[in-house]
Coordinates of C-alpha atoms and ligand atoms in Angstrom, one line a residue:
X444 CA 90.9 24.3 37.3
X445 CA 93.9 23.5 39.4
X446 CA 96.9 25.3 40.8
X447 CA 100.4 24.2 41.7
X448 CA 103.3 26.2 43.2
X449 CA 107.0 26.8 42.2
X450 CA 109.5 25.7 44.8
X451 CA 112.8 26.4 46.5
X452 CA 115.4 23.7 47.0
X453 CA 116.1 24.5 50.6
X454 CA 118.9 22.0 51.1
X455 CA 119.9 18.7 49.5
X456 CA 121.7 19.6 46.3
X457 CA 121.7 16.8 43.7
X458 CA 120.8 14.3 46.4
X459 CA 117.4 13.4 44.9
X460 CA 118.5 11.2 42.0
X461 CA 121.2 9.7 44.3
X462 CA 118.7 8.2 46.8
X463 CA 119.3 10.8 49.4
X464 CA 117.0 13.2 51.3
X465 CA 116.1 16.7 50.4
X466 CA 114.2 19.6 51.9
X467 CA 112.2 22.0 49.7
X468 CA 109.6 24.8 50.2
X469 CA 106.5 25.3 48.0
X470 CA 106.1 29.0 47.2
X471 CA 103.3 31.5 47.2
X472 CA 103.9 31.8 43.4
X473 CA 102.0 29.3 41.3
X474 CA 100.7 28.2 38.0
X475 CA 96.9 27.9 37.5
X476 CA 95.6 25.8 34.6
X477 CA 92.0 25.6 33.4
X478 CA 91.1 22.6 31.2
X479 CA 88.1 21.8 29.2
X480 CA 87.4 19.0 26.7
X481 CA 86.8 19.8 23.0
X482 CA 84.9 18.0 20.3
X483 CA 87.0 19.1 17.3
X484 CA 90.0 16.8 17.7
X485 CA 92.5 19.6 18.5
X486 CA 94.7 20.6 21.4
X487 CA 94.4 24.4 21.9
X488 CA 96.7 25.9 24.5
X489 CA 96.7 29.5 25.6
X490 CA 99.0 31.3 28.0
X491 CA 98.8 35.1 27.9
X492 CA 101.9 37.0 28.8
X493 CA 104.3 34.5 27.4
X494 CA 106.6 35.0 24.5
X495 CA 105.4 34.4 20.9
X496 CA 104.2 32.2 19.4
X497 CA 102.3 31.1 22.6
X498 CA 101.0 34.6 23.5
X499 CA 98.3 33.7 21.0
X500 CA 96.6 30.3 20.8
X501 CA 98.8 27.4 20.0
X502 CA 97.3 24.4 18.3
X503 CA 98.6 20.8 18.2
X504 CA 97.3 17.7 16.5
X505 CA 95.9 15.0 18.6
X506 CA 98.3 12.3 17.3
X507 CA 101.9 12.6 18.3
X508 CA 101.8 16.3 19.3
X509 CA 105.2 17.9 20.0
X510 CA 105.7 21.1 21.9
X511 CA 109.4 21.4 20.9
X512 CA 111.3 23.6 23.3
X513 CA 108.3 25.5 24.4
X514 CA 106.2 25.4 27.6
X515 CA 103.6 23.3 25.7
X516 CA 106.0 20.3 25.9
X517 CA 105.1 20.0 29.7
X518 CA 101.3 19.6 29.4
X519 CA 101.8 17.5 26.3
X520 CA 104.2 15.2 28.2
X521 CA 101.7 14.9 31.0
X522 CA 99.0 13.8 28.5
X523 CA 101.4 11.3 26.9
X524 CA 102.4 9.7 30.2
X525 CA 98.9 9.7 31.5
X526 CA 97.8 7.7 28.5
X527 CA 100.8 5.3 28.9
X528 CA 99.9 4.7 32.5
X529 CA 96.1 4.7 32.6
X530 CA 95.0 4.5 29.0
X531 CA 93.1 7.7 29.3
X532 CA 93.5 10.4 26.6
X533 CA 91.4 13.4 25.7
X534 CA 90.3 11.9 22.4
X535 CA 88.0 14.7 21.4
X536 CA 90.7 17.3 22.0
X537 CA 91.5 19.6 24.9
X538 CA 91.7 23.3 25.7
X539 CA 94.2 24.5 28.3
X540 CA 94.4 28.0 29.7
X541 CA 97.6 28.7 31.7
X542 CA 98.2 31.6 34.1
X543 CA 101.5 31.9 36.0
X544 CA 103.0 34.0 38.8
X545 CA 106.2 31.9 38.9
X546 CA 109.1 33.7 37.3
X547 CA 110.5 31.6 34.5
X548 CA 114.2 30.7 34.4
X549 CA 114.7 31.7 38.0
X550 CA 115.4 28.2 39.2
X551 CA 112.0 28.1 41.0
X552 CA 110.8 25.2 38.9
X553 CA 107.9 26.7 36.9
X554 CA 108.1 23.5 34.8
X555 CA 107.1 21.2 37.7
X556 CA 104.4 23.6 38.7
X557 CA 103.0 23.5 35.1
X558 CA 103.2 19.7 35.0
X559 CA 101.3 19.3 38.2
X560 CA 98.7 22.0 37.6
X561 CA 98.1 20.5 34.1
X562 CA 97.8 17.0 35.5
X563 CA 95.4 18.0 38.3
X564 CA 93.2 20.0 35.9
X565 CA 93.2 17.2 33.4
X566 CA 92.4 14.6 36.1
X567 CA 89.4 16.7 36.9
X568 CA 87.9 16.2 33.5
X569 CA 89.0 12.6 33.1
X570 CA 87.2 11.4 36.2
X571 CA 90.4 9.4 37.3
X572 CA 91.6 9.6 40.9
X573 CA 95.2 9.2 41.9
X574 CA 97.3 9.2 45.1
X575 CA 99.5 12.3 45.4
X576 CA 102.7 10.2 45.3
X577 CA 101.6 8.7 41.9
X578 CA 101.0 12.2 40.5
X579 CA 104.6 13.1 41.5
X580 CA 106.0 10.1 39.8
X581 CA 103.9 10.7 36.7
X582 CA 104.9 14.3 36.4
X583 CA 108.6 13.3 36.9
X584 CA 108.2 10.6 34.2
X585 CA 106.7 13.3 31.8
X586 CA 109.8 15.4 32.3
X587 CA 112.3 12.5 32.0
X588 CA 110.7 10.8 29.0
X589 CA 109.0 13.5 27.1
X590 CA 111.0 16.7 27.8
X591 CA 114.2 14.6 28.1
X592 CA 115.7 16.0 31.4
X593 CA 116.8 13.2 33.7
X594 CA 115.7 15.2 36.8
X595 CA 115.1 13.6 40.2
X596 CA 111.8 13.9 42.1
X597 CA 112.5 17.1 44.1
X598 CA 110.7 19.7 42.0
X599 CA 107.5 17.7 41.5
X600 CA 107.3 16.4 45.0
X601 CA 107.7 19.8 46.6
X602 CA 105.2 21.4 44.3
X603 CA 102.7 18.6 45.0
X604 CA 103.2 18.1 48.8
X605 CA 103.9 21.7 49.7
X606 CA 102.2 23.3 52.8
X607 CA 102.2 26.9 53.9
X608 CA 104.8 27.4 56.7
X609 CA 106.3 24.0 56.2
X610 CA 109.2 22.4 54.4
X611 CA 108.6 19.3 52.4
X612 CA 111.0 16.5 53.3
X613 CA 111.6 13.8 50.8
X614 CA 113.3 10.5 51.3
X615 CA 114.1 9.8 47.7
X616 CA 115.2 6.2 48.3
X617 CA 111.8 5.2 49.6
X618 CA 109.8 8.1 48.0
X619 CA 108.3 9.1 51.4
X620 CA 107.2 12.6 51.8
X621 CA 106.6 14.5 55.1
X622 CA 106.1 18.1 56.2
X623 CA 108.5 19.8 58.7
X624 CA 107.3 23.1 60.3
X625 CA 109.3 26.2 59.5
X626 CA 110.5 28.2 62.5
X627 CA 108.4 31.4 62.8
X628 CA 109.5 34.7 61.4
X629 CA 111.7 33.5 58.6
X630 CA 111.4 34.6 55.0
X631 CA 113.2 33.9 51.7
X632 CA 114.9 36.2 49.3
X633 CA 115.7 35.0 45.8
X634 CA 118.6 36.6 43.9
X635 CA 118.3 35.4 40.3
X636 CA 121.5 36.0 38.3
X637 CA 119.6 35.6 35.1
X638 CA 122.7 33.7 33.9
X639 CA 121.9 30.5 32.2
X640 CA 124.7 28.3 31.2
X641 CA 124.1 27.4 27.5
X642 CA 124.9 23.8 28.4
X643 CA 122.8 23.7 31.6
X644 CA 120.8 20.6 30.6
X645 CA 123.9 18.7 29.3
X646 CA 125.9 19.7 32.4
X647 CA 123.1 18.4 34.6
X648 CA 123.1 15.1 32.6
X649 CA 126.9 15.0 32.9
X650 CA 126.7 15.3 36.8
X651 CA 124.0 12.6 36.7
X652 CA 126.3 10.3 34.8
X653 CA 129.3 11.0 37.0
X654 CA 127.2 10.1 40.1
X655 CA 126.1 6.8 38.4
X656 CA 129.7 6.0 37.6
X657 CA 130.8 6.7 41.2
X658 CA 128.1 4.4 42.5
X659 CA 129.1 1.6 40.1
X660 CA 132.8 1.9 41.2
X661 CA 131.8 1.8 44.9
X662 CA 129.5 -1.2 44.3
X663 CA 132.6 -3.1 43.2
X664 CA 133.7 -3.0 46.9
X665 CA 130.3 -3.0 48.4
X666 CA 127.8 -4.7 46.1
X667 CA 124.8 -4.2 48.4
X668 CA 125.1 -0.3 48.2
X669 CA 122.0 0.8 46.3
X670 CA 122.3 4.6 46.4
X671 CA 125.3 6.9 46.2
X672 CA 123.9 9.2 48.9
X673 CA 123.9 6.3 51.4
X674 CA 127.6 5.4 51.0
X675 CA 129.7 5.6 54.2
X676 CA 132.2 8.5 54.0
X677 CA 135.1 6.0 54.5
X678 CA 134.1 4.0 51.5
X679 CA 134.8 7.1 49.3
X680 CA 138.5 6.3 49.8
X681 CA 137.9 3.6 47.2
X682 CA 137.5 6.4 44.6
X683 CA 141.0 7.8 45.1
X684 CA 142.1 6.8 41.6
X685 CA 139.2 8.8 40.2
X686 CA 139.5 12.3 41.9
X687 CA 136.6 13.9 40.0
X688 CA 134.2 11.1 40.8
X689 CA 135.4 11.2 44.4
X690 CA 134.6 14.9 44.7
X691 CA 131.1 14.4 43.2
X692 CA 130.5 11.5 45.6
X693 CA 131.8 13.4 48.6
X694 CA 129.4 16.3 47.8
X695 CA 126.4 14.0 47.6
X696 CA 127.2 12.0 50.8
X697 CA 128.1 15.1 52.9
X698 CA 125.1 17.0 51.5
X699 CA 122.8 14.2 52.5
X700 CA 124.3 14.3 56.0
X701 CA 123.6 18.0 56.1
X702 CA 120.0 17.5 55.2
X703 CA 119.6 15.2 58.3
X704 CA 121.4 17.8 60.5
X705 CA 119.2 20.5 59.1
X706 CA 116.0 18.6 60.0
X707 CA 117.4 18.2 63.6
X708 CA 118.4 21.9 63.8
X709 CA 114.9 23.0 62.5
X710 CA 113.2 20.8 65.1
X711 CA 115.4 22.3 67.8
X712 CA 114.7 25.8 66.5
X713 CA 118.4 26.3 66.0
X714 CA 118.2 28.7 63.1
X715 CA 121.9 29.7 63.4
X716 CA 122.9 26.1 62.7
X717 CA 120.4 25.9 59.8
X718 CA 122.1 29.0 58.3
X719 CA 125.6 27.5 58.7
X720 CA 124.4 24.3 56.9
X721 CA 123.1 26.4 54.0
X722 CA 126.5 28.2 53.6
X723 CA 128.3 24.8 53.9
X724 CA 126.0 23.4 51.2
X725 CA 127.0 26.2 48.8
X726 CA 130.7 25.7 49.5
X727 CA 130.4 22.1 48.6
X728 CA 128.5 22.8 45.4
X729 CA 131.3 25.3 44.5
X730 CA 134.3 23.2 45.4
X731 CA 133.2 19.5 45.1
X732 CA 130.2 19.3 42.7
X733 CA 131.4 22.3 40.7
X734 CA 127.9 23.3 39.7
X735 CA 128.2 26.9 40.9
X736 CA 129.3 29.9 38.8
X737 CA 131.3 33.0 40.0
X738 CA 128.2 35.1 40.0
X739 CA 126.4 32.8 42.5
X740 CA 129.6 32.6 44.6
X741 CA 129.7 36.4 44.8
X742 CA 126.1 36.6 45.9
X743 CA 126.6 34.1 48.7
X744 CA 129.7 35.9 49.9
X745 CA 127.9 39.3 49.8
X746 CA 125.0 37.8 51.7
X747 CA 127.3 36.3 54.3
X748 CA 128.6 39.8 55.0
X749 CA 125.0 40.7 55.9
X750 CA 124.7 38.2 58.7
X751 CA 124.3 41.0 61.3
X752 CA 121.3 42.3 59.2
X753 CA 119.3 39.2 59.6
X754 CA 120.7 36.9 56.9
X755 CA 120.9 33.4 58.4
X756 CA 122.3 31.5 55.4
X757 CA 122.4 31.5 51.6
X758 CA 123.2 29.0 48.9
X759 CA 122.6 28.2 45.2
X760 CA 119.2 26.6 44.8
X761 CA 118.4 24.0 42.2
X762 CA 120.5 22.4 39.5
X763 CA 123.2 25.1 39.4
X764 CA 125.4 26.3 36.4
X765 CA 123.5 29.6 36.7
X766 CA 120.1 30.3 38.2
X767 CA 119.5 31.8 41.6
X768 CA 120.7 32.0 45.2
X769 CA 118.2 31.7 48.0
X770 CA 118.8 33.5 51.2
X771 CA 117.0 32.5 54.4
X772 CA 116.4 35.8 56.3
X773 CA 114.9 37.1 59.5
X774 CA 114.8 40.7 58.2
X775 CA 115.1 41.9 54.6
X776 CA 118.9 42.4 53.9
X777 CA 120.3 45.6 52.4
X778 CA 119.3 44.5 48.8
X779 CA 120.6 47.7 47.3
X780 CA 124.1 47.2 48.8
X781 CA 124.2 43.6 47.5
X782 CA 123.1 44.7 44.0
X783 CA 125.6 47.5 43.9
X784 CA 128.6 45.4 45.1
X785 CA 127.5 42.6 42.7
X786 CA 127.4 45.0 39.7
X787 CA 130.9 46.2 40.6
X788 CA 132.3 42.7 40.6
X789 CA 130.4 41.5 37.5
X790 CA 129.9 44.5 35.3
X791 CA 129.2 42.3 32.3
X792 CA 126.6 40.0 34.0
X793 CA 122.9 40.4 33.3
X794 CA 120.8 42.4 35.7
X795 CA 119.9 40.7 39.0
X796 CA 116.3 40.1 39.8
X797 CA 115.5 40.1 43.5
X798 CA 112.3 38.6 44.8
X799 CA 110.9 38.1 48.3
X800 CA 108.9 34.9 48.5
X801 CA 106.9 33.1 51.2
X802 CA 105.8 29.5 51.5
X803 CA 102.5 28.4 50.0
X804 CA 100.2 25.5 49.5
X805 CA 100.8 22.5 47.2
X806 CA 98.9 21.2 44.2
X807 CA 95.1 21.6 44.5
X808 CA 91.9 21.5 42.6
X809 CA 90.1 24.8 42.5
Ligands
LIG1844 C1 117.1 20.3 39.4 C2 116.3 19.0 39.3 C3 116.1 18.4 40.6 C4 117.3 18.3 41.4 C5 118.1 19.6 41.5 C6 119.4 19.5 42.1 O1 116.2 21.3 40.1 O2 115.1 19.2 38.6 O3 115.5 17.1 40.4 O4 118.2 17.2 41.0 O5 118.3 20.1 40.2 O6 119.3 19.2 43.5

């Protein structure tokens, strides 16, 4: 049995696949997976409490199993990539039992939690051992190659390397991971819009492609530049003929700088500065990367109005185009006032879900 947590992207929006840095927090909400080998040549997955058809047992053949759009695609992807990388495969079959306290579709990365908990549980029965950084890369590869989302390393790395009362810092160019202590007395409030852009995956891929194109253009002037996040701000003038690419690149470069400033502000205990950086990150997502939606912008504005009630900062967390806002708070804000004002401005929007979360431990064998 193994467990792995959901995560918050604290700051560092779309910096991960651009070779920048990012800070995340592992949560006290997690996915637990129990695995046992079978002898009848079948995969049998069971996750009570999820939507049909997986509320009952789901069965897959051993050869070329496909989970389609369901949650089963994640553990199946893990098995596939594990076989490609190590040669190990549960040849007699496998039972997986999955239990989750991570809300789905809230931008808290239940998918990475499921990947890492499945991997860790399966490693337990395989007898293989693996460094944590390899587990992260393997889980990311499962999502990229098997599920088909070109995500960076943030979600898997934070889920794997999380520590209670710490932020996980990832240098995505070198894949180095470290833990940064969180100032005492801070909590997180998640406001999930429950809005999911129907094109969320294709929008993510579109931004990914725009960043790649921006990098290629910049490399024409500076061939040794390896990652967009590491470009000098002045170099971005070279993109003036491509205003959209220039905006995307500015977001990535400035966001990467904000991550560094945030690390310094955290070390100095300057929580007011941390909060400012979170608001600035959101404004950049809204105006430059254009991955926000009006509902997220409203929430951030309403939370900014609650600064005297203990809200330090707020921003969209994760890929964007829907999803959730995270607020860093010293005291619980007036949630009812936020919800009421939100409802007035967006009467047609889905109900908000509000969740208070704390930091938690990373992937572990139970
Ligand atoms: C999603 C992806 C991450 C990262 C964020 C944006 O959560 O899975 O890899 O790119 O979006 O920062």
